[in-house]
Short mmCIF file of C-alpha atoms in Angstrom, two decimals:
data_model
loop_
_atom_site.label_atom_id
_atom_site.label_comp_id
_atom_site.label_asym_id
_atom_site.label_seq_id
_atom_site.Cartn_x
_atom_site.Cartn_y
_atom_site.Cartn_z
CA MET J 1 136.19 67.97 73.33
CA SER J 2 139.20 65.73 73.69
CA GLY J 3 142.05 65.76 71.25
CA ASN J 4 140.75 62.62 69.55
CA ASP J 5 137.51 64.37 68.59
CA THR J 6 138.74 67.37 66.62
CA ASN J 7 138.45 65.91 63.13
CA THR J 8 134.89 66.82 62.25
CA SER J 9 135.28 67.36 58.51
CA ARG J 10 136.00 63.87 57.23
CA ALA J 11 133.60 62.17 54.82
CA PRO J 12 131.47 59.32 56.16
CA THR J 13 132.46 55.77 55.40
CA ARG J 14 130.00 53.55 53.59
CA ARG J 15 129.32 51.71 56.88
CA GLU J 16 128.53 55.00 58.62
CA TYR J 17 126.15 56.06 55.90
CA VAL J 18 124.30 52.77 56.05
CA LYS J 19 124.13 52.67 59.84
CA TYR J 20 123.71 56.32 60.75
CA GLY J 21 122.06 57.87 57.71
CA GLY J 22 122.80 61.45 56.71
CA ALA J 23 123.14 62.69 60.28
CA VAL J 24 126.74 61.56 60.65
CA VAL J 25 128.30 63.93 58.18
CA GLY J 26 129.93 67.06 59.53
CA GLY J 27 130.71 65.45 62.87
CA SER J 28 127.32 64.77 64.43
CA LEU J 29 128.47 61.19 64.86
CA LEU J 30 131.11 62.57 67.22
CA ALA J 31 129.36 62.31 70.52
CA GLY J 32 128.84 64.96 73.13
CA CYS J 33 130.62 67.85 71.39
CA ALA J 34 129.13 71.31 71.55
CA SER J 35 131.68 73.17 69.44
CA GLN J 36 129.53 73.38 66.32
CA SER J 37 126.54 74.91 68.06
CA ASP J 38 128.82 77.24 69.97
CA SER J 39 130.40 78.52 66.77
CA GLY J 40 127.05 79.19 65.17
CA SER J 41 127.97 77.25 62.03
CA THR J 42 125.56 74.81 60.47
CA PRO J 43 126.99 71.31 60.08
CA GLU J 44 127.02 69.88 56.61
CA SER J 45 124.57 67.00 56.13
CA THR J 46 123.52 64.56 53.48
CA SER J 47 119.96 65.10 52.36
CA THR J 48 117.44 62.51 53.43
CA PRO J 49 113.94 62.15 52.00
CA THR J 50 111.47 63.82 54.33
CA ASP J 51 109.25 60.74 54.55
CA GLU J 52 112.08 58.60 55.95
CA LYS J 53 112.00 58.05 59.69
CA SER J 54 115.16 58.38 61.74
CA TYR J 55 115.87 57.26 65.26
CA THR J 56 117.58 59.75 67.55
CA ALA J 57 118.53 59.64 71.22
CA THR J 58 121.06 61.34 73.47
CA MET J 59 123.13 59.65 76.16
CA PRO J 60 125.99 61.16 78.13
CA PRO J 61 128.93 60.76 77.65
CA VAL J 62 128.54 59.75 74.01
CA GLY J 63 126.08 62.47 73.04
CA GLU J 64 123.41 62.42 70.37
CA LEU J 65 123.09 59.45 68.04
CA THR J 66 120.87 59.29 64.97
CA LEU J 67 120.27 56.04 63.09
CA ASP J 68 118.40 55.53 59.86
CA GLU J 69 116.91 52.29 61.21
CA PRO J 70 116.68 50.62 64.61
CA PRO J 71 119.63 48.41 65.56
CA SER J 72 118.98 44.78 64.77
CA SER J 73 121.99 43.55 66.73
CA TRP J 74 123.73 44.87 69.79
CA VAL J 75 126.54 44.21 72.24
CA GLY J 76 126.02 44.87 75.95
CA GLY J 77 128.08 45.11 79.13
CA LEU J 78 127.49 43.09 82.30
CA GLY J 79 123.72 42.65 82.28
CA PHE J 80 122.18 46.07 82.88
CA THR J 81 121.51 47.20 79.32
CA ALA J 82 120.63 43.62 78.43
CA ASP J 83 117.76 43.80 80.93
CA VAL J 84 116.69 47.25 79.71
CA LEU J 85 116.63 46.08 76.10
CA THR J 86 114.84 42.86 77.04
CA ALA J 87 112.15 45.01 78.66
CA LEU J 88 111.84 46.86 75.36
CA GLY J 89 111.43 43.63 73.38
CA GLN J 90 114.96 43.64 71.95
CA ALA J 91 116.51 40.58 73.60
CA ASP J 92 116.80 38.70 70.33
CA GLY J 93 119.25 41.32 69.06
CA ALA J 94 121.92 40.40 71.62
CA VAL J 95 125.05 39.00 70.00
CA GLY J 96 127.71 39.62 72.65
CA MET J 97 128.55 41.21 75.99
CA ALA J 98 131.56 42.31 77.99
CA ASP J 99 130.82 39.29 80.20
CA PRO J 100 127.54 37.40 79.66
CA ARG J 101 128.00 35.47 82.91
CA PHE J 102 126.80 38.51 84.85
CA TRP J 103 123.46 38.80 83.03
CA TYR J 104 121.08 37.23 85.54
CA GLN J 105 118.23 35.62 83.57
CA GLY J 106 116.31 33.68 86.21
CA PHE J 107 113.46 36.15 86.62
CA TYR J 108 112.46 35.85 82.96
CA ASP J 109 111.26 32.33 83.75
CA PHE J 110 108.37 33.90 85.69
CA LEU J 111 107.14 35.93 82.70
CA ASP J 112 104.95 34.14 80.18
CA GLY J 113 106.37 34.12 76.67
CA VAL J 114 109.50 36.14 77.47
CA MET J 115 112.50 34.56 75.79
CA VAL J 116 116.15 35.61 75.95
CA PRO J 117 119.24 34.13 74.31
CA ALA J 118 121.22 31.70 76.43
CA LYS J 119 124.26 33.32 78.01
CA GLU J 120 126.53 30.63 76.62
CA ASP J 121 125.41 31.55 73.10
CA LEU J 122 126.61 35.15 73.50
CA ALA J 123 130.17 36.07 72.60
CA GLN J 124 132.35 37.62 75.30
CA PHE J 125 134.51 40.46 74.02
CA THR J 126 136.68 40.72 77.13
CA THR J 127 139.31 38.23 78.25
CA GLU J 128 140.08 36.62 81.59
CA GLU J 129 143.13 38.90 81.70
CA ARG J 130 140.77 41.90 81.56
CA ASP J 131 141.64 42.94 78.05
CA THR J 132 139.30 43.83 75.19
CA ASP J 133 139.29 41.51 72.18
CA LEU J 134 138.76 43.81 69.20
CA GLU J 135 138.78 40.86 66.84
CA VAL J 136 135.64 39.53 68.51
CA LEU J 137 133.89 42.88 68.06
CA TYR J 138 134.80 43.00 64.39
CA GLU J 139 133.52 39.45 63.92
CA LEU J 140 130.26 40.23 65.70
CA ASP J 141 129.76 43.38 63.59
CA PRO J 142 126.88 44.68 65.76
CA ASP J 143 124.71 47.66 64.90
CA LEU J 144 125.14 49.14 68.40
CA MET J 145 127.60 49.02 71.29
CA ALA J 146 124.98 49.31 74.05
CA VAL J 147 127.55 50.08 76.73
CA ASP J 148 129.43 53.05 78.13
CA PRO J 149 132.95 52.93 76.62
CA ASN J 150 134.60 54.27 79.78
CA PRO J 151 134.43 51.13 81.96
CA ILE J 152 135.81 49.21 78.99
CA ILE J 153 138.67 51.71 78.84
CA ALA J 154 139.20 51.88 82.62
CA ILE J 155 138.79 48.17 83.41
CA TYR J 156 139.31 46.16 80.24
CA GLY J 157 142.36 47.79 78.70
CA LEU J 158 140.75 49.49 75.73
CA ASP J 159 142.63 52.68 74.90
CA LYS J 160 140.92 55.81 73.64
CA GLY J 161 142.22 55.35 70.12
CA GLU J 162 140.71 51.86 70.05
CA ALA J 163 137.42 53.22 71.41
CA GLU J 164 137.38 55.62 68.48
CA GLU J 165 138.26 52.75 66.14
CA VAL J 166 135.27 50.76 67.41
CA ARG J 167 133.01 53.77 66.91
CA GLU J 168 134.30 54.38 63.39
CA ASN J 169 134.55 50.82 62.10
CA VAL J 170 132.28 48.61 64.20
CA ALA J 171 129.33 50.41 65.81
CA PRO J 172 128.52 53.54 67.83
CA TRP J 173 128.74 53.47 71.60
CA PHE J 174 125.54 54.20 73.50
CA GLY J 175 125.56 53.70 77.24
CA ASN J 176 126.11 55.35 80.60
CA GLU J 177 127.67 53.42 83.47
CA SER J 178 125.78 54.44 86.60
CA ARG J 179 125.82 51.26 88.69
CA ARG J 180 127.71 52.94 91.52
CA LYS J 181 129.90 55.97 92.16
CA ARG J 182 132.63 56.03 89.52
CA PHE J 183 135.99 55.10 90.98
CA ASP J 184 139.24 57.04 90.97
CA GLY J 185 140.93 56.54 87.62
CA TRP J 186 137.66 56.60 85.69
CA THR J 187 138.03 57.94 82.15
CA TYR J 188 135.74 60.47 80.52
CA TRP J 189 135.94 59.66 76.83
CA PRO J 190 134.97 61.28 74.48
CA VAL J 191 133.96 64.45 76.34
CA GLY J 192 137.07 64.76 78.50
CA GLU J 193 135.20 65.76 81.66
CA PRO J 194 132.83 64.20 84.20
CA TYR J 195 129.38 63.40 82.90
CA PRO J 196 126.06 62.98 84.73
CA TYR J 197 124.73 59.78 86.21
CA LEU J 198 121.41 58.50 84.87
CA SER J 199 118.62 56.93 86.88
CA LEU J 200 117.13 53.66 85.73
CA SER J 201 113.95 55.41 84.58
CA GLU J 202 115.99 57.82 82.46
CA TYR J 203 117.52 55.01 80.44
CA ILE J 204 114.24 53.58 79.25
CA PRO J 205 113.05 56.43 76.99
CA LYS J 206 116.56 56.86 75.56
CA TYR J 207 116.85 53.27 74.40
CA ALA J 208 113.17 53.25 73.43
CA ALA J 209 113.72 56.21 71.09
CA LEU J 210 116.79 54.66 69.48
CA PHE J 211 114.97 51.36 68.85
CA GLY J 212 111.67 52.94 67.80
CA GLU J 213 109.92 51.52 70.85
CA GLU J 214 108.54 54.71 72.43
CA GLU J 215 105.08 53.22 73.00
CA ARG J 216 106.49 50.18 74.72
CA GLY J 217 108.84 52.37 76.76
CA ASP J 218 105.93 54.52 77.94
CA ALA J 219 103.92 51.43 78.90
CA LEU J 220 106.89 50.05 80.81
CA LEU J 221 107.34 53.27 82.78
CA ASP J 222 103.59 53.37 83.47
CA LEU J 223 103.97 50.01 85.21
CA TYR J 224 107.41 50.43 86.74
CA GLU J 225 107.25 53.88 88.30
CA PRO J 226 103.92 53.48 90.17
CA PHE J 227 105.13 50.13 91.53
CA ILE J 228 108.30 51.69 92.90
CA GLU J 229 106.39 54.65 94.30
CA ASP J 230 103.87 52.36 96.00
CA VAL J 231 106.62 50.34 97.65
CA ARG J 232 108.41 53.49 98.81
CA SER J 233 105.20 54.88 100.28
CA ARG J 234 104.60 51.71 102.32
CA VAL J 235 107.99 51.49 104.02
CA PRO J 236 107.38 51.40 107.79
CA PRO J 237 108.49 54.24 110.09
CA GLU J 238 112.18 54.11 110.95
CA SER J 239 111.51 52.82 114.45
CA GLU J 240 109.80 49.76 112.95
CA ARG J 241 112.40 48.92 110.29
CA ARG J 242 114.71 46.00 110.91
CA SER J 243 118.42 46.72 110.55
CA LEU J 244 120.31 45.27 107.60
CA ALA J 245 123.81 43.95 106.97
CA LEU J 246 124.50 43.61 103.25
CA VAL J 247 127.18 40.91 103.11
CA ASN J 248 129.34 39.96 100.15
CA GLY J 249 127.80 36.77 98.80
CA ARG J 250 130.98 35.25 97.43
CA TYR J 251 133.93 36.41 99.45
CA ASN J 252 133.76 34.27 102.57
CA PRO J 253 132.39 30.75 102.15
CA GLU J 254 135.14 29.38 104.44
CA ASN J 255 135.39 32.44 106.74
CA ARG J 256 138.94 33.09 105.52
CA ASP J 257 139.51 36.48 107.11
CA GLY J 258 136.21 38.11 107.94
CA TRP J 259 132.97 39.30 106.44
CA VAL J 260 132.81 42.05 103.82
CA ILE J 261 129.84 44.33 104.59
CA TYR J 262 128.64 46.77 101.92
CA ASN J 263 127.09 50.15 102.50
CA PRO J 264 123.58 49.59 101.08
CA LYS J 265 122.95 53.32 100.67
CA SER J 266 124.46 54.50 97.40
CA GLU J 267 126.38 57.73 97.66
CA VAL J 268 124.99 58.87 94.29
CA GLU J 269 121.19 59.00 94.30
CA LYS J 270 120.70 57.97 90.67
CA THR J 271 122.82 54.83 90.72
CA TRP J 272 121.01 51.54 90.19
CA GLY J 273 123.33 48.88 91.66
CA LYS J 274 121.69 48.92 95.12
CA LYS J 275 118.56 50.78 94.13
CA GLN J 276 116.12 48.50 95.95
CA TYR J 277 117.75 49.21 99.31
CA ARG J 278 117.66 52.94 98.73
CA ASP J 279 113.99 52.79 97.70
CA LEU J 280 113.26 50.75 100.82
CA ASN J 281 115.04 53.34 102.98
CA VAL J 282 116.86 50.63 104.89
CA VAL J 283 118.31 50.99 108.36
CA ASP J 284 121.96 50.06 107.91
CA ALA J 285 123.28 48.14 110.92
CA PHE J 286 126.81 49.27 110.02
CA GLU J 287 126.08 52.94 109.47
CA GLY J 288 129.10 54.98 110.52
CA ALA J 289 131.52 52.07 110.20
CA TYR J 290 132.72 52.58 106.63
CA SER J 291 135.20 55.47 107.09
CA GLY J 292 134.34 56.90 103.69
CA GLN J 293 134.66 53.56 101.88
CA SER J 294 131.91 51.51 100.25
CA SER J 295 132.49 48.48 102.49
CA VAL J 296 134.05 47.34 105.74
CA LYS J 297 135.50 44.01 106.82
CA VAL J 298 134.66 42.54 110.23
CA ASP J 299 135.23 39.29 112.08
CA PHE J 300 132.57 37.32 113.97
CA GLU J 301 132.92 39.57 117.00
CA GLY J 302 132.48 42.65 114.80
CA LEU J 303 129.40 41.17 113.21
CA LEU J 304 127.92 40.52 116.65
CA GLU J 305 128.88 44.00 117.84
CA TYR J 306 126.73 45.64 115.15
CA ASP J 307 124.19 42.79 115.44
CA PRO J 308 121.99 43.16 112.33
CA ASP J 309 118.38 42.00 112.39
CA VAL J 310 118.63 40.82 108.79
CA ILE J 311 121.58 39.62 106.70
CA ILE J 312 121.22 39.74 102.92
CA PHE J 313 123.96 38.22 100.78
CA ASN J 314 124.68 40.63 97.94
CA PHE J 315 124.92 38.91 94.53
CA GLY J 316 123.32 35.93 96.24
CA LEU J 317 121.22 34.98 93.22
CA THR J 318 124.41 34.47 91.24
CA TYR J 319 126.28 32.67 93.99
CA ARG J 320 123.55 30.17 94.88
CA ASP J 321 125.04 28.12 92.08
CA PHE J 322 128.51 29.35 91.25
CA GLN J 323 130.81 26.92 89.48
CA GLY J 324 128.77 24.08 90.94
CA GLU J 325 128.73 25.34 94.53
CA ASN J 326 126.09 27.07 96.65
CA LEU J 327 128.25 29.69 98.31
CA ILE J 328 125.28 31.24 100.10
CA GLN J 329 124.33 28.03 101.87
CA ARG J 330 127.94 27.50 102.92
CA GLN J 331 128.05 30.94 104.53
CA ARG J 332 124.77 30.30 106.32
CA GLU J 333 126.24 27.13 107.78
CA VAL J 334 129.46 28.89 108.83
CA LEU J 335 127.43 31.45 110.77
CA GLN J 336 125.04 28.95 112.30
CA ASP J 337 127.83 26.61 113.44
CA HIS J 338 130.06 29.28 115.01
CA PRO J 339 129.74 30.04 118.75
CA VAL J 340 129.86 33.81 118.16
CA GLY J 341 128.22 33.95 114.72
CA SER J 342 125.25 31.99 115.98
CA GLU J 343 124.56 34.73 118.55
CA VAL J 344 123.87 37.36 115.87
CA THR J 345 120.17 38.28 115.86
CA ALA J 346 119.76 37.62 112.13
CA VAL J 347 121.27 34.15 112.55
CA GLN J 348 119.20 33.29 115.62
CA ASN J 349 115.99 34.26 113.82
CA ASP J 350 117.05 32.65 110.53
CA ASP J 351 116.76 35.98 108.72
CA LEU J 352 119.56 35.14 106.28
CA TYR J 353 118.51 35.87 102.70
CA VAL J 354 119.68 35.65 99.15
CA GLY J 355 120.20 39.12 97.69
CA GLY J 356 120.01 40.37 94.16
CA THR J 357 122.41 41.24 91.38
CA PRO J 358 123.53 44.87 91.04
CA TYR J 359 123.25 44.60 87.24
CA GLN J 360 119.53 45.31 87.27
CA GLY J 361 117.42 46.97 84.64
CA PRO J 362 113.67 47.48 85.14
CA ILE J 363 112.64 43.82 85.00
CA ILE J 364 115.24 42.57 87.45
CA ASN J 365 114.78 45.60 89.69
CA MET J 366 111.04 44.99 90.02
CA PHE J 367 111.59 41.42 91.14
CA GLN J 368 114.46 42.35 93.44
CA THR J 369 112.59 45.25 95.03
CA GLU J 370 109.70 42.91 95.79
CA MET J 371 112.12 40.33 97.16
CA ALA J 372 113.94 42.78 99.46
CA ALA J 373 110.69 44.39 100.65
CA LYS J 374 109.44 41.04 101.89
CA GLN J 375 112.78 40.09 103.41
CA LEU J 376 113.07 43.33 105.36
CA TYR J 377 109.48 44.32 106.15
CA PRO J 378 107.31 41.18 106.23
CA ASP J 379 104.63 42.77 108.39
CA GLU J 380 103.91 45.28 105.62
CA PHE J 381 104.69 43.36 102.43
CA GLY J 382 104.22 39.74 103.47
CA SER J 383 106.91 37.24 104.35
CA TYR J 384 109.48 36.05 101.84
CA PRO J 385 108.87 32.34 101.23
CA GLY J 386 111.95 31.75 99.08
CA TYR J 387 113.05 32.35 95.52
CA GLY J 388 110.29 31.72 92.99
CA GLN J 389 107.76 30.81 95.70
CA ILE J 390 105.73 34.00 96.04
CA SER J 391 102.09 33.13 95.39
CA GLU J 392 100.08 35.24 92.96
CA SER J 393 98.04 36.77 95.77
CA GLU J 394 101.24 37.89 97.55
CA GLN J 395 102.96 39.40 94.51
CA LEU J 396 103.55 43.15 94.57
CA PHE J 397 103.34 43.76 90.82
CA ASP J 398 101.49 42.30 87.84
CA ARG J 399 103.71 39.71 86.14
CA GLN J 400 101.31 39.26 83.25
CA ARG J 401 101.19 42.97 82.49
CA LEU J 402 104.97 43.12 82.48
CA ALA J 403 105.16 40.09 80.17
CA ASP J 404 102.59 41.64 77.84
CA ILE J 405 104.63 44.84 77.54
CA ILE J 406 107.84 42.93 76.85
CA ASN J 407 106.06 40.79 74.26
CA GLY J 408 104.60 43.82 72.50
CA ASP J 409 101.03 43.79 73.78
CA ASN J 410 101.23 47.32 75.13
#
């Protein structure tokens, strides 16, 4: 336990009693700490009638959380937990996010009856200067902070004392940031040491338990996991896979100083930011070029040297229309009009595709896995006709079944 987590004997505030029920007393609100069980002592608790239901789930690094009723309002991060909670029928509880602009909502348009709040209607609790606005969080007064506190500490200027203040006076934290390998300088509050990554499938039952949506969570996994397994089983042999360059979708619309190429193979197996490419076992055209980094920058000649069969613009769905500009189309034109760029195999064959957002929960990941499968392996999965243009007979998963689960018809 860190030094901020040693006070386990205080009485609960009225807000804690209302939001957490009797389980908070004696320090069980304090997440991730094992000292009580190690000492053999029994934590003090407030008695609760036996016929009252509670909602308990555990999430590293914040530990076990018990609520006396499901959260009716929540604050998310950059789109991942928003998609998870939408899949569990909880979209209407969203009141704010670290940055709502990064919650990609386009795929929900393809699911009958699935409604989500408009991004512009959600409060942003971080500033353009990358600070955290505590006043916004107090005004929102959510029931749950559905986000890992550590990226807020490491990126958005929240200090550990303020993280504790949010937990005590606003809402409990409940999240685990596993988009990619955690960078140097990452914090490990409140446990004080590294904590495990969670796969996308591991999140679903945790949030389902906390929101009382276990049946819906089970139904979602029963659809999601077989779909992913089917796609993985159909990936062609390595000799028949086309090579991929995963290019930054925003960085280079004017070819300022080269192309940023990402390693599509996540170093940590459970991360979800590039999950579709890992599941599709892609052949990386730039394998061996990264020198231990997650990306490499090359000029036109470098792009031609590695000569990918397919170019996918990472974050492309977001940057098709970014501040009024289609940055993806501009990059296509730069490549096609350049004497060296136009010689790249992917450019010659017009295999230049819009890629997905890394902030993908189960809904977004299903659509993006289908999209990438068709872009990379059209002989097996059918060609990719363009965003939103896949006919029903060519779809790789049942949209109506997914919509029914989200809408509560499990």
